């Protein structure tokens, strides 16, 4: 019988079932290897204390500080009406700030004896506010005596590691558990090829694990982190490089447009010339389509940069070459919108087989889940016979019933809404793997594109078509300056008086029942600014129609409406029959009404930076200038207000996506960019570590080209299996 490798040993055997259970349930740690890769969040130096002034509210924190004073109070309570209740108040200091600790009842005796003025200790608990002061109630603590055998043993080294902890398991208990398993680090299998490690001057994996958990100097921490960043970047890039390599081995039908076919007839119809960017990106796409292995390309374009036109030209080139093209959209509203705009752009070229259709025309069909049976049956028939060259649809396209005559190209709009599984299900409908073009209007910094979309080549459209207008953006501080909000509604009326239209966006629909569990919860003072629920479409529309926008036609649009009703509302708005559309973020992507010039975003602080940028891109799509007003009640100094200020200050989506990333935690950015939480990035920061990611990508490509099966790299194979289960390597889940 094989012995279990040291790092795969279950924690319950090493640490005992109770501790192992807490680690599994609260930290997702199951094996010795998992615990060794649970790195300290930061380090405290013996002589240096945490800044108590910077503690985050409602978070579980660990602080190292000194007791300034301790007082025992008696008080009367329901349990001890004679004034026998006891409360111990301890004030701790770090030389900059002070923090109150409180202990009650029988829990006061031990700390009363141990926490004497001048004592240094680590304290862990959840920060709350009482009488406008920060406090920790009943914190766990560990004295830092530094003279007893055990304390010296446990806190060996001048740097105290502080681990991401939970209420159930304090940082120092995790530290002690790490101490127990640390000898196993010697058996860690190194995923980096020796030549790479030596060439880059990186320490070995066992050494890195020892140094990150038990550093003696700051240089130890730096050496360990640099090495561990390389592991994360390199293993992930190898997984992506292997996927690209496997895709490049697949056969595909080359699709070259006919010299005087549908594409040239379409180009002749265009009332404008393509931008240089559109020409360049189209050339990259046509080169890929002509190859005998499938194209895998990501098309990034600022909101309104004309991505749809580029995608449509690619689709027409494939139809010219005898194939079919499918455009997959994330919502029905967007699928219908795409269908309408494609049919409009193509004119009689979209009327294949119909009276009045051009000679070289094809049919453009729509396929969504809510279509009537007859229309659906006809659409399916048009696809299987090849009558329809282009199909636009939602997830309905992925269903088993959908068959194509000869699917040559799949265009996925807003990739971040789809997993790779869905992409692959649609690709599986071709006789041979079809070409793939993924479009996104969310600007993605290069390093994130390399990490999250690393299996795709990237094209960027960063130039706006002629005739697009700039968008002025302003923050409206509704709480500080209520008259600013009144002025915002006047501006909307002015736009309408000039023959234009406006959007009002709200975070919520408003027909949800309040969750009784949430309703009963007590709010802490720091929730004050967010006490009320987010503003809702139905309430705001009602208030505007009866108040500030009385006399204008106001309609609502949200995701829970029946698809036919949504379509009817969008049609009326597009036709100019509605002055103001009050909507949720269903209008975030792809909705194109050039006459809409103003947008008011209510509770703008409840949206992410990229989302605000997307929403703002819905105005200024015609020749009149656009206006976007970001309404918020957050106080001026709050991070939320600074975020809105950043959005108002620039129209550069790439700049905003960097700000967005720097403000969010790395893990959120990648979503589950890898399969399963255990492989999410721990030390690699996508924005800061641009250089490491680029170098890791180069190294990964070289390794995979030389040895696609990684036969010479058993350690790397093991790491890959840990990152991605065997059957999921091709499903690196997208963020």
XYZ file of C-alpha atoms in Angstrom:
735
model
C 0.000 0.000 0.000
C 1.346 3.438 -0.972
C 1.930 5.920 1.800
C -0.040 9.146 1.400
C 2.403 11.903 0.356
C 3.060 14.227 3.318
C 1.303 17.224 1.761
C -1.844 15.234 0.966
C -2.202 14.019 4.560
C -5.663 15.036 5.867
C -5.450 17.697 8.596
C -7.689 15.699 10.923
C -4.931 13.095 11.257
C -2.316 15.709 12.060
C -4.205 18.325 14.067
C -7.126 16.304 15.408
C -10.757 16.338 14.234
C -12.065 19.496 16.064
C -9.412 21.876 14.658
C -9.500 20.188 11.240
C -13.298 20.600 11.107
C -13.086 24.368 11.747
C -10.305 24.719 9.158
C -12.315 22.813 6.550
C -15.610 24.626 7.191
C -14.364 28.171 7.673
C -11.123 28.378 5.696
C -11.544 25.622 3.083
C -8.342 23.905 4.256
C -8.381 20.090 4.147
C -4.807 18.808 3.775
C -1.350 19.636 5.095
C -0.585 21.176 1.681
C -3.668 23.439 1.906
C -2.515 24.719 5.300
C 1.046 25.336 4.093
C -0.425 27.445 1.267
C -2.533 29.490 3.716
C -0.050 32.362 3.854
C 0.136 35.133 6.480
C -1.751 38.251 5.442
C 0.882 40.469 7.061
C 3.546 40.441 9.782
C 3.970 42.316 13.040
C 7.362 43.232 14.356
C 7.953 42.705 18.036
C 8.827 46.326 18.663
C 6.202 47.719 16.341
C 2.477 47.928 16.915
C -0.532 47.882 14.629
C -2.197 51.201 13.936
C -5.338 50.896 15.971
C -6.732 53.948 14.218
C -7.039 52.075 10.905
C -9.161 49.130 12.018
C -11.886 48.107 9.568
C -15.437 47.915 10.922
C -17.183 44.584 11.267
C -14.105 42.622 10.296
C -12.268 40.025 12.293
C -8.927 41.598 13.200
C -5.777 40.652 15.067
C -3.820 43.428 16.774
C -0.613 43.439 18.766
C -0.746 46.048 21.521
C 0.061 46.943 25.117
C -2.404 47.222 27.998
C -2.641 50.871 29.131
C -5.181 50.334 31.898
C -7.790 47.853 33.133
C -10.853 48.583 35.281
C -13.430 46.274 36.791
C -16.958 47.738 37.143
C -19.979 46.308 38.922
C -23.469 46.947 37.609
C -27.023 45.823 38.165
C -28.630 43.644 35.478
C -31.625 41.335 35.038
C -29.434 38.376 36.052
C -27.835 40.084 39.043
C -30.205 42.822 40.253
C -28.062 43.591 43.317
C -25.280 45.135 41.333
C -23.243 41.935 41.159
C -22.834 42.017 37.367
C -19.192 42.547 36.418
C -17.663 44.256 33.413
C -13.923 44.491 32.758
C -12.841 47.378 30.544
C -9.297 47.205 29.231
C -7.714 49.965 27.165
C -4.919 48.933 24.833
C -2.604 51.212 22.906
C -0.143 51.042 20.057
C 1.409 54.405 20.741
C -0.808 56.014 18.054
C -4.372 55.012 18.855
C -6.351 53.394 21.645
C -8.913 50.617 21.594
C -11.357 49.508 24.270
C -11.768 45.810 25.115
C -14.742 44.618 27.183
C -15.326 41.345 29.046
C -18.526 40.463 30.940
C -19.800 38.064 33.598
C -17.679 35.059 34.488
C -15.450 35.869 31.517
C -13.769 38.719 33.462
C -11.718 36.662 35.928
C -8.921 35.343 33.699
C -8.279 38.614 31.792
C -8.509 40.588 35.051
C -5.571 38.541 36.408
C -3.571 38.487 33.155
C -4.126 41.811 31.372
C -2.204 44.084 33.726
C -0.966 47.504 32.558
C 2.279 47.118 30.600
C 1.426 43.592 29.384
C 1.869 42.992 25.643
C -0.411 40.576 23.826
C -2.133 39.725 20.585
C -5.882 40.346 20.603
C -8.386 39.030 18.064
C -12.069 39.820 17.651
C -14.666 41.650 15.610
C -14.485 45.443 15.639
C -17.744 47.125 16.661
C -18.792 50.591 17.801
C -20.173 51.354 21.254
C -20.888 54.914 22.388
C -19.149 56.130 19.230
C -15.914 54.378 20.180
C -14.321 51.352 18.562
C -14.257 48.288 20.746
C -13.602 44.549 20.763
C -16.082 42.605 22.921
C -14.697 39.416 24.492
C -11.633 39.246 22.257
C -9.482 36.144 22.319
C -5.921 36.990 23.329
C -2.457 35.476 23.562
C 0.134 37.033 25.901
C 3.523 37.826 24.373
C 5.752 37.069 27.330
C 8.735 36.093 25.224
C 10.584 34.484 28.109
C 8.873 31.142 28.652
C 10.131 28.193 26.628
C 6.846 27.732 24.760
C 6.350 31.396 23.862
C 9.876 31.650 22.493
C 9.312 28.434 20.542
C 5.985 29.616 19.111
C 7.054 33.132 18.295
C 10.532 32.273 17.107
C 11.852 35.005 14.894
C 11.295 38.693 15.300
C 8.368 38.804 12.879
C 4.959 37.576 14.018
C 2.877 36.213 11.121
C -0.794 37.234 11.198
C -3.014 34.853 9.220
C -6.380 35.383 7.530
C -8.468 34.099 10.450
C -12.077 33.597 11.490
C -14.059 34.086 14.684
C -13.743 30.345 15.284
C -9.990 30.174 14.839
C -7.650 33.004 15.792
C -4.503 33.858 13.894
C -2.139 32.458 16.551
C -3.963 29.119 16.641
C -3.494 28.892 12.879
C 0.165 29.829 13.476
C 0.554 26.948 15.940
C -1.088 24.528 13.492
C 1.308 25.713 10.745
C 4.223 25.160 13.141
C 3.047 21.544 13.519
C 2.948 20.822 9.765
C 5.912 22.978 8.715
C 8.434 20.067 8.665
C 6.358 18.555 5.807
C 7.268 21.558 3.639
C 10.576 19.781 2.929
C 8.612 17.285 0.839
C 6.831 19.873 -1.304
C 7.211 18.935 -4.982
C 8.566 21.899 -6.924
C 6.419 22.805 -9.974
C 9.025 25.125 -11.511
C 11.551 23.533 -13.877
C 15.072 23.791 -12.366
C 16.375 25.797 -15.313
C 13.627 28.396 -14.861
C 14.123 28.605 -11.091
C 17.884 28.973 -11.353
C 17.679 31.316 -14.329
C 15.369 33.653 -12.400
C 17.247 33.321 -9.115
C 14.221 31.988 -7.204
C 14.427 30.042 -3.940
C 13.146 26.433 -3.877
C 9.530 25.762 -2.906
C 10.330 24.166 0.498
C 12.536 27.153 1.339
C 9.833 29.601 0.223
C 7.234 27.886 2.442
C 9.574 28.013 5.461
C 10.396 31.662 4.853
C 6.800 32.826 4.367
C 5.628 31.194 7.616
C 8.753 31.724 9.769
C 10.675 34.697 8.382
C 13.637 36.078 10.317
C 13.974 39.193 8.172
C 11.927 41.186 5.707
C 14.218 39.886 2.964
C 12.987 36.369 3.788
C 9.393 37.472 3.223
C 10.280 39.145 -0.097
C 12.169 36.103 -1.376
C 9.293 33.803 -0.399
C 6.570 35.991 -1.909
C 8.472 36.462 -5.180
C 8.874 32.705 -5.489
C 5.222 31.937 -4.607
C 3.979 34.579 -7.069
C 5.940 32.796 -9.779
C 4.281 29.495 -8.849
C 0.808 30.958 -9.170
C 1.501 32.859 -12.379
C 3.437 30.049 -14.049
C 1.101 27.146 -13.232
C -1.921 29.149 -14.383
C -0.176 30.235 -17.592
C 0.853 26.633 -18.311
C -2.797 25.548 -17.967
C -3.819 28.294 -20.417
C -0.922 27.567 -22.796
C -1.914 23.889 -22.873
C -5.457 24.860 -23.728
C -4.253 27.135 -26.546
C -1.935 24.382 -27.776
C -4.755 21.806 -27.765
C -7.080 24.218 -29.597
C -4.427 24.866 -32.226
C -4.319 21.111 -32.972
C -8.060 21.048 -33.776
C -9.022 21.116 -37.448
C -11.281 23.892 -38.713
C -12.704 24.814 -42.106
C -10.892 27.912 -43.436
C -13.497 30.584 -44.283
C -12.467 33.136 -46.878
C -14.960 35.768 -48.075
C -15.901 35.702 -51.766
C -14.485 38.553 -53.852
C -17.873 40.034 -54.766
C -20.060 38.364 -52.170
C -22.242 39.402 -49.292
C -19.449 41.191 -47.420
C -18.531 43.522 -50.266
C -22.250 44.189 -50.969
C -22.623 45.093 -47.271
C -19.530 47.340 -47.247
C -20.919 49.178 -50.300
C -24.117 49.903 -48.339
C -22.368 51.466 -45.316
C -23.093 55.208 -45.045
C -19.691 55.826 -43.402
C -16.110 54.606 -43.675
C -14.595 52.216 -41.153
C -12.174 53.637 -38.582
C -8.506 52.608 -38.817
C -9.018 50.500 -35.707
C -11.971 48.648 -37.222
C -9.954 47.956 -40.382
C -6.940 46.670 -38.444
C -9.009 44.396 -36.161
C -11.042 43.104 -39.128
C -7.810 42.181 -40.902
C -6.642 40.196 -37.815
C -9.978 38.378 -37.712
C -10.026 37.579 -41.455
C -6.464 36.172 -41.200
C -7.630 33.908 -38.360
C -10.747 32.810 -40.266
C -8.614 31.772 -43.238
C -6.507 29.403 -41.074
C -7.149 25.663 -40.862
C -7.388 25.644 -37.056
C -10.102 27.507 -35.112
C -9.789 31.210 -34.352
C -9.965 32.022 -30.623
C -10.015 35.784 -30.374
C -11.119 38.275 -27.724
C -12.355 41.574 -29.165
C -12.221 44.316 -26.551
C -13.752 47.600 -27.433
C -14.761 50.670 -25.542
C -18.486 51.187 -25.264
C -19.628 52.400 -28.678
C -16.385 51.681 -30.555
C -18.237 49.688 -33.217
C -17.524 46.103 -32.102
C -20.877 44.877 -33.426
C -20.030 46.128 -36.907
C -16.660 44.325 -36.835
C -18.373 41.119 -35.650
C -21.078 41.412 -38.319
C -18.460 41.741 -41.067
C -16.783 38.565 -39.756
C -20.165 36.790 -39.774
C -20.851 37.902 -43.354
C -17.397 36.677 -44.449
C -18.260 33.214 -43.064
C -21.694 33.214 -44.757
C -19.909 34.188 -47.990
C -17.727 31.123 -47.562
C -20.765 28.859 -47.297
C -20.961 28.629 -43.485
C -23.313 29.903 -40.795
C -22.616 32.294 -37.924
C -24.216 32.432 -34.471
C -24.206 35.434 -32.128
C -24.765 34.481 -28.484
C -26.086 37.309 -26.249
C -26.503 37.196 -22.461
C -30.094 38.526 -22.264
C -33.239 38.488 -24.398
C -33.346 42.301 -24.486
C -29.845 42.315 -25.913
C -30.504 39.472 -28.377
C -33.582 41.307 -29.717
C -31.625 44.569 -29.890
C -28.767 42.892 -31.817
C -31.254 41.246 -34.173
C -32.944 44.572 -34.898
C -29.709 46.454 -35.484
C -28.176 43.702 -37.688
C -31.324 43.529 -39.834
C -31.336 47.349 -40.107
C -27.654 47.505 -41.062
C -28.055 44.771 -43.693
C -31.327 45.990 -45.212
C -32.366 43.847 -48.197
C -29.229 41.705 -47.664
C -31.026 40.214 -44.637
C -34.060 39.153 -46.683
C -32.719 35.977 -48.271
C -35.502 33.932 -49.932
C -38.017 36.755 -49.489
C -39.606 39.087 -52.002
C -37.466 42.193 -52.345
C -34.393 40.416 -50.962
C -31.087 41.025 -52.748
C -29.534 38.278 -54.921
C -26.773 37.553 -52.464
C -28.995 37.944 -49.382
C -29.198 35.545 -46.475
C -31.734 35.122 -43.681
C -31.097 36.522 -40.172
C -33.104 34.672 -37.507
C -33.691 35.292 -33.810
C -33.880 32.414 -31.324
C -34.799 33.059 -27.679
C -36.389 30.984 -24.936
C -39.661 32.896 -24.848
C -40.499 32.708 -28.583
C -43.818 31.210 -29.634
C -43.806 27.598 -30.869
C -44.445 28.390 -34.524
C -41.755 31.079 -34.756
C -39.315 28.812 -32.934
C -40.029 25.869 -35.225
C -39.462 28.046 -38.296
C -36.174 29.415 -36.873
C -34.918 25.873 -36.132
C -35.873 24.783 -39.654
C -34.031 27.755 -41.207
C -30.919 26.780 -39.253
C -30.880 23.092 -40.098
C -31.499 23.701 -43.829
C -28.894 26.468 -43.996
C -31.541 28.956 -45.195
C -30.475 31.256 -42.319
C -26.834 32.307 -42.555
C -26.931 34.269 -39.306
C -28.690 33.390 -36.032
C -28.810 35.671 -33.010
C -29.961 34.262 -29.710
C -29.612 33.652 -26.005
C -28.813 30.426 -24.121
C -31.615 28.890 -26.200
C -28.987 28.420 -28.954
C -27.126 25.939 -26.753
C -30.065 23.542 -26.313
C -29.792 20.023 -27.725
C -32.644 20.569 -30.192
C -30.752 23.294 -32.058
C -28.999 21.900 -35.182
C -27.004 23.829 -37.762
C -26.406 23.091 -41.427
C -22.745 24.181 -41.186
C -21.787 26.335 -38.190
C -18.580 28.213 -39.060
C -18.342 31.050 -36.506
C -19.574 31.643 -32.967
C -19.576 35.230 -31.691
C -20.075 35.537 -27.920
C -21.145 38.956 -26.653
C -20.126 39.935 -23.128
C -18.101 36.816 -22.402
C -18.023 37.450 -18.643
C -21.652 36.337 -18.492
C -20.882 32.905 -19.961
C -18.768 30.032 -18.735
C -16.461 28.141 -21.031
C -18.796 25.130 -20.780
C -21.529 27.123 -22.563
C -19.088 28.381 -25.161
C -17.927 24.833 -25.807
C -21.487 23.460 -25.971
C -22.215 25.859 -28.828
C -18.887 25.121 -30.508
C -19.766 21.413 -30.382
C -22.613 22.055 -32.826
C -20.260 22.504 -35.765
C -19.209 19.560 -37.981
C -15.702 20.674 -37.162
C -14.938 23.157 -34.348
C -16.172 26.570 -35.525
C -14.116 29.747 -35.218
C -14.745 31.748 -32.040
C -14.889 35.507 -31.489
C -15.570 36.776 -27.976
C -16.598 40.428 -27.561
C -16.493 42.489 -24.404
C -17.177 46.163 -23.751
C -15.590 45.893 -20.309
C -12.050 47.135 -20.838
C -9.697 44.579 -19.344
C -6.134 45.546 -18.429
C -3.619 43.428 -20.347
C -2.514 41.386 -17.367
C -6.071 40.444 -16.464
C -6.748 39.527 -20.083
C -3.636 37.328 -19.924
C -4.826 35.713 -16.709
C -8.564 35.362 -17.198
C -8.768 35.115 -20.989
C -5.320 33.638 -21.478
C -6.595 31.075 -23.964
C -7.660 33.811 -26.414
C -5.672 36.112 -28.695
C -6.643 39.733 -28.050
C -7.681 42.586 -30.364
C -8.494 46.041 -29.002
C -10.715 48.719 -30.568
C -9.873 51.914 -28.737
C -10.977 54.558 -31.201
C -14.546 55.916 -31.245
C -16.267 56.183 -34.647
C -16.663 59.664 -36.123
C -19.860 61.411 -35.056
C -19.766 60.043 -31.497
C -20.135 62.747 -28.878
C -18.254 63.227 -25.636
C -20.139 62.490 -22.407
C -19.980 64.967 -19.524
C -20.186 63.208 -16.143
C -20.885 64.801 -12.755
C -21.393 63.540 -9.201
C -24.651 64.795 -7.614
C -24.298 64.717 -3.793
C -28.006 64.391 -2.956
C -27.566 64.370 0.842
C -25.108 67.321 1.109
C -26.751 69.426 -1.623
C -30.402 68.464 -2.243
C -30.804 71.386 -4.701
C -28.290 69.620 -6.994
C -30.751 66.743 -7.367
C -33.605 69.155 -8.165
C -31.327 70.688 -10.831
C -30.634 67.192 -12.239
C -34.356 66.678 -12.934
C -34.492 70.157 -14.540
C -31.629 69.103 -16.836
C -33.617 65.995 -17.839
C -36.619 68.205 -18.688
C -34.334 70.488 -20.756
C -32.989 67.517 -22.755
C -36.555 66.328 -23.446
C -37.612 69.871 -24.417
C -34.768 69.783 -26.983
C -36.260 66.660 -28.534
C -34.012 64.146 -26.730
C -34.639 61.311 -24.254
C -33.206 60.191 -20.936
C -32.508 57.084 -18.847
C -32.862 56.886 -15.073
C -31.093 53.816 -13.641
C -31.852 52.283 -10.219
C -30.198 49.349 -8.425
C -33.419 47.507 -7.587
C -36.791 46.653 -9.166
C -38.967 47.316 -6.124
C -41.459 44.442 -6.165
C -39.287 42.219 -3.929
C -40.605 41.293 -0.492
C -38.335 42.489 2.312
C -36.576 39.468 3.747
C -38.049 39.110 7.268
C -34.703 37.800 8.599
C -32.918 40.887 7.334
C -35.703 43.222 8.422
C -35.339 42.193 12.038
C -31.561 42.636 12.172
C -30.216 45.561 14.147
C -28.166 48.032 12.166
C -24.833 49.199 13.522
C -24.037 52.923 13.387
C -21.639 52.413 10.474
C -24.610 51.198 8.420
C -26.249 54.621 8.784
C -25.367 55.754 5.263
C -26.738 52.545 3.810
C -29.671 52.180 6.172
C -32.382 52.465 3.578
C -32.722 49.847 0.873
C -31.373 50.812 -2.575
C -33.731 52.944 -4.655
C -36.117 50.922 -6.792
C -37.307 51.392 -10.375
C -41.024 51.161 -9.584
C -40.871 53.700 -6.704
C -38.628 56.156 -8.538
C -40.720 56.017 -11.741
C -43.872 56.696 -9.725
C -42.244 59.589 -7.819
C -40.861 61.169 -11.025
C -44.109 60.844 -13.004
C -46.083 62.539 -10.197
C -43.382 65.037 -9.241
C -40.231 66.425 -10.915
C -40.995 64.949 -14.382
C -44.771 65.387 -14.361
C -46.159 65.726 -17.873
C -43.392 63.672 -19.523
C -43.972 60.063 -20.633
C -42.116 57.856 -18.157
C -41.869 54.060 -18.625
C -40.137 51.289 -16.691
C -37.934 48.408 -17.841
C -36.564 45.606 -15.659
C -35.514 41.968 -15.858
C -38.664 40.447 -14.367
C -41.012 41.823 -17.025
C -42.390 39.449 -19.666
C -40.001 39.433 -22.673
C -42.734 40.746 -25.014
C -43.402 43.649 -22.648
C -39.681 44.409 -22.415
C -39.404 44.385 -26.188
C -42.440 46.673 -26.548
C -40.996 49.164 -24.025
C -37.632 49.180 -25.842
C -39.347 49.654 -29.206
C -41.350 52.641 -27.917
C -38.209 54.162 -26.404
C -36.195 53.568 -29.591
C -38.995 55.124 -31.642
C -38.947 58.233 -29.444
C -42.459 57.705 -28.016
C -41.122 57.580 -24.427
C -39.311 60.566 -22.917
C -37.744 58.889 -19.885
C -36.956 55.211 -19.333
C -36.529 54.209 -15.671
C -34.610 50.918 -15.726
C -32.379 48.512 -13.866
C -29.024 47.488 -15.336
C -30.809 45.506 -18.086
C -29.804 48.445 -20.266
C -26.134 48.045 -19.308
C -24.980 46.329 -22.465
C -25.729 46.795 -26.134
C -28.837 49.000 -25.912
C -28.478 51.588 -28.651
C -30.795 54.613 -28.804
C -28.844 57.504 -30.364
C -31.508 60.047 -29.367
C -31.016 59.323 -25.626
C -28.622 61.997 -24.383
C -29.010 62.060 -20.576
C -28.650 59.430 -17.879
C -29.260 59.826 -14.155
C -27.887 56.918 -12.076
C -29.567 56.755 -8.655
C -27.546 55.373 -5.707
C -24.579 55.305 -8.077
C -22.319 54.202 -5.191
C -24.056 50.797 -5.257
C -22.645 50.000 -8.710
C -19.100 48.951 -9.592
C -16.765 51.233 -11.543
C -16.885 49.124 -14.722
C -20.660 48.873 -14.495
C -21.032 52.663 -14.227
C -18.767 53.051 -17.260
C -20.889 50.539 -19.196
C -24.131 52.287 -18.246
C -22.766 55.706 -19.150
C -21.906 54.351 -22.607
C -25.635 54.188 -23.397
C -25.780 57.987 -23.893
C -23.892 60.200 -26.330
C -24.381 57.612 -29.084
C -25.686 60.194 -31.543
C -24.411 63.597 -32.626
C -25.701 65.480 -29.540
C -23.441 65.575 -26.455
C -24.198 63.102 -23.652
C -24.704 63.839 -19.964
C -24.340 61.354 -17.092
C -25.267 62.324 -13.516
C -24.126 60.055 -10.683
C -26.480 60.574 -7.729
C -25.264 59.495 -4.279
C -25.954 60.123 -0.601
C -22.521 58.951 0.536
C -20.462 61.507 2.510
C -17.724 63.376 0.681
C -14.768 61.642 2.372
C -16.059 58.099 1.768
C -14.266 55.673 -0.597
C -17.559 55.346 -2.514
C -17.527 59.059 -3.325
C -13.888 58.900 -4.412
C -14.784 56.026 -6.727
C -17.596 58.067 -8.294
C -15.230 61.029 -8.627
C -12.839 58.791 -10.578
C -15.636 57.709 -12.942
C -16.704 61.322 -13.508
C -13.097 62.373 -14.148
C -12.275 60.073 -17.089
C -13.927 58.379 -20.052
C -10.997 55.976 -20.426
C -12.373 52.530 -19.655
C -8.922 50.953 -19.290
C -7.937 53.548 -16.695
C -11.207 52.906 -14.832
C -10.778 49.149 -14.905
C -7.368 49.554 -13.270
C -8.943 51.705 -10.527
C -11.682 49.121 -10.153
C -9.159 46.312 -9.768
C -7.022 48.185 -7.303
C -10.060 48.827 -5.127
C -11.439 45.309 -5.184
C -9.713 42.276 -3.804
C -7.807 40.311 -6.395
C -9.975 37.241 -5.885
C -13.130 39.112 -6.891
C -11.517 40.256 -10.096
C -10.828 36.798 -11.326
C -14.123 35.528 -9.942
C -13.333 31.875 -9.976
C -10.891 32.387 -12.811
C -9.623 28.964 -11.959
C -11.765 25.975 -11.106
C -12.593 25.954 -7.443
C -11.699 28.346 -4.676
C -8.555 26.535 -3.530
C -6.707 27.650 -6.625
C -7.632 31.325 -6.475
C -4.661 33.675 -6.344
C -3.107 34.143 -2.942
C 0.025 36.224 -3.426
C -0.193 37.241 -7.078
C -1.700 40.697 -7.605
C -2.842 40.956 -11.204
C -2.240 44.673 -11.567
C 1.013 45.050 -9.612
C 2.644 41.873 -10.867
C 2.339 42.624 -14.561
C 5.995 41.763 -15.162
C 5.797 38.366 -13.421
C 2.667 37.426 -15.393
C 4.238 38.408 -18.731
C 7.462 36.527 -18.010
C 5.531 33.510 -16.696
C 3.489 33.467 -19.879
C 6.621 33.443 -22.056
C 8.178 30.652 -19.979
C 4.916 28.657 -20.004
C 4.589 28.862 -23.793
C 8.180 27.671 -24.223
C 7.680 24.725 -21.833
C 4.387 23.647 -23.460
C 5.709 23.959 -27.024
C 8.717 21.803 -26.172
C 6.769 19.244 -24.141
C 2.934 19.541 -24.437
C 2.354 16.505 -22.189
C 4.854 17.810 -19.587
C 6.478 14.367 -19.407
C 9.759 15.892 -18.253
C 8.026 17.968 -15.547
C 6.282 15.675 -13.047
C 6.231 18.385 -10.354
C 4.494 20.790 -12.731
C 1.945 18.120 -13.669
C 1.129 17.580 -9.987
C 0.656 21.324 -9.463
C -1.584 21.525 -12.544
C -3.748 18.696 -11.255
C -4.125 20.567 -7.978
C -5.034 23.745 -9.869
C -7.457 22.073 -12.201
C -9.031 18.654 -11.914
C -8.150 16.511 -14.926
C -11.529 16.771 -16.655
C -11.757 20.498 -15.993
C -8.524 21.702 -17.542
C -10.455 22.783 -20.607
C -13.007 24.547 -18.412
C -10.960 27.208 -16.687
C -14.024 29.025 -15.417
C -14.122 32.612 -16.577
C -14.651 35.525 -14.208
